[in-house]
Amino acid sequence: MSTAIRPSACPGLLRIVPALDGGICRIKLAGGAISATQALAVAEAAQAYAGGVIEATNRANLQIRGIGAEHQALIAKLLAAGLGPTSAAGDDVRNLMLSPSAGIDPLRLLDTRPLAGQILETLQSHPRFHELSAKFAVQLDGGEALAMLEHHHDLWLAALERDGQLLLAFGLAGCPVDKPVAAVPLEQGHELLVAVLELFLEQALPEQTRMRHLLAQMPVSDFVALLDQRLSRPLLNIDGWQRPAAAEGLHLGTYPQSDSGRVYVGAVTPLGRLDPDVLKGVAQLAQRYGDASLRFTPWQSLLLPFIALADAPAVTAQLSQLGLLCSPGQALAHLIACTGSNGCGKALAETKGDAVRLAALLQRHGRCLDVHLSACSRSCAAAHVAAATLLAVAPGRYDVYFRDAAQPGFGTLHARNLSIEAAEAVLEARPRSHLDD
């Protein structure tokens, strides 16, 4: 891999970014999937060359934190496990989100993995696309019941069926629950992606690194008109189509696959953290009971697919023994927290520890609420707006926001400068209909 790696604030596999607790390496997983053998390599690398902290990210990737002087040995081990890009310059742009249940979801309209493989290969091998921002992201939605539909992407594509034909609806600078721009036949999906990315790169100014930046200056209708001219067939009008809502909570628990008699078992990593021994244990379960693969999710959880229904209780029990959260009745399974002041120089509070305290208080009162603790306004831990957000203003002190579709950012500011105990009391007083969603 001789191609130069461009500067960026975002970590990658080949670019270790410094933090308070050492270097950070981000391993981008194709559709969130990783083999058990690769997972063991990640665990061994974190153990040998870093501080032993592995993170599951909100875009279904993995990060290793606390990397020291032997960063080249760590990179070499991950590359040897097949976890790197096909070209060094292609590492940044491998930002393609699929459903964690791609190919196995009983409600899927199509198996997105073949097209995803084609897209990832194009992103890595097309030199022009290496100019895209390391944050520029694409979503490919196959209509699965288990789907994260709230994360914004620069381009999203979603499967639908019309008059017996599979189509891909698409939208720009949004997510699949938005009104689509238009659609193309499934077989034209790759052509559409290439055309959208090339047009974006031609039209965007250097400072317009994301699709939303370009569309703030260029009407969507103008972009689509130029796009239509590039395609081998005209865009299709699908006025009135709306992507059905995804099911709630399918990333946690045991659920049937489309394969008869097989299930996947989902468990949440506590606040997105795994230590090497836990990841090794999960990999060994995948080898013993499943198809020797794991899938990470945008909820900072993981799935073990292809489990025999009769084995699911044993797998769940062993995941729980490893320290993973396997029940929706565990308050900590519903909390998100960023790295916090132990690892990030921009953090105003130690969010991980505060989240554990908050979870204990919520558990005591029998509440399981979707709460996001953010140590600063950048919101690194959540790519969507949680029902409630605690935004740090000082160590152990938070402003409390409630999600409000009419308000930008975290929503409506409800209270300022509260302790964790006071914040929990505010959450407890909030009607369940406003938070248990």
Short mmCIF file of N, CA and C in Angstrom, two decimals, residues 98-106 108-114 142 144 257-259 295 306:
data_model
loop_
_atom_site.label_atom_id
_atom_site.label_comp_id
_atom_site.label_asym_id
_atom_site.label_seq_id
_atom_site.Cartn_x
_atom_site.Cartn_y
_atom_site.Cartn_z
N LEU A 98 -25.20 -0.81 6.17
CA LEU A 98 -26.27 -1.76 5.84
C LEU A 98 -27.04 -2.07 7.12
N SER A 99 -28.16 -2.76 6.97
CA SER A 99 -28.82 -3.31 8.15
C SER A 99 -27.94 -4.39 8.75
N PRO A 100 -27.89 -4.51 10.08
CA PRO A 100 -27.13 -5.61 10.69
C PRO A 100 -27.67 -6.98 10.28
N SER A 101 -28.93 -7.04 9.85
CA SER A 101 -29.53 -8.31 9.44
C SER A 101 -29.61 -8.45 7.92
N ALA A 102 -28.71 -7.75 7.22
CA ALA A 102 -28.68 -7.83 5.75
C ALA A 102 -28.55 -9.28 5.31
N GLY A 103 -29.43 -9.68 4.41
CA GLY A 103 -29.38 -11.03 3.86
C GLY A 103 -30.07 -12.09 4.67
N ILE A 104 -30.39 -11.80 5.94
CA ILE A 104 -31.03 -12.82 6.79
C ILE A 104 -32.34 -12.33 7.41
N ASP A 105 -32.71 -11.09 7.17
CA ASP A 105 -33.92 -10.51 7.77
C ASP A 105 -35.16 -11.07 7.08
N PRO A 106 -36.11 -11.61 7.82
CA PRO A 106 -37.31 -12.19 7.19
C PRO A 106 -38.12 -11.19 6.37
N ARG A 108 -36.83 -8.59 4.62
CA ARG A 108 -36.04 -7.89 3.60
C ARG A 108 -36.68 -8.03 2.23
N LEU A 109 -36.52 -6.99 1.42
CA LEU A 109 -36.97 -7.05 0.03
C LEU A 109 -35.86 -7.58 -0.87
N LEU A 110 -34.63 -7.38 -0.46
CA LEU A 110 -33.50 -7.92 -1.20
C LEU A 110 -32.31 -8.10 -0.28
N ASP A 111 -31.39 -8.95 -0.69
CA ASP A 111 -30.12 -9.12 0.00
C ASP A 111 -29.20 -8.03 -0.52
N THR A 112 -28.89 -7.07 0.32
CA THR A 112 -28.11 -5.91 -0.11
C THR A 112 -26.61 -6.20 -0.25
N ARG A 113 -26.17 -7.33 0.23
CA ARG A 113 -24.72 -7.57 0.32
C ARG A 113 -24.00 -7.61 -1.04
N PRO A 114 -24.58 -8.23 -2.08
CA PRO A 114 -23.87 -8.19 -3.37
C PRO A 114 -23.66 -6.78 -3.91
N GLY A 142 -32.25 -2.47 2.61
CA GLY A 142 -32.96 -3.52 1.89
C GLY A 142 -34.38 -3.75 2.35
N GLU A 144 -35.28 -4.12 5.57
CA GLU A 144 -35.28 -5.01 6.72
C GLU A 144 -36.07 -4.42 7.89
N GLN A 257 -34.38 -15.71 11.78
CA GLN A 257 -33.84 -15.34 10.48
C GLN A 257 -34.75 -15.87 9.39
N SER A 258 -34.47 -15.47 8.17
CA SER A 258 -35.23 -16.01 7.05
C SER A 258 -34.93 -17.49 6.85
N ASP A 259 -33.76 -17.95 7.33
CA ASP A 259 -33.41 -19.36 7.26
C ASP A 259 -34.22 -20.13 8.30
N ARG A 295 -21.78 -9.69 13.77
CA ARG A 295 -22.21 -8.47 13.10
C ARG A 295 -22.38 -7.37 14.15
N PHE A 306 -27.10 -17.15 12.63
CA PHE A 306 -27.09 -18.57 12.29
C PHE A 306 -26.96 -19.47 13.52
#
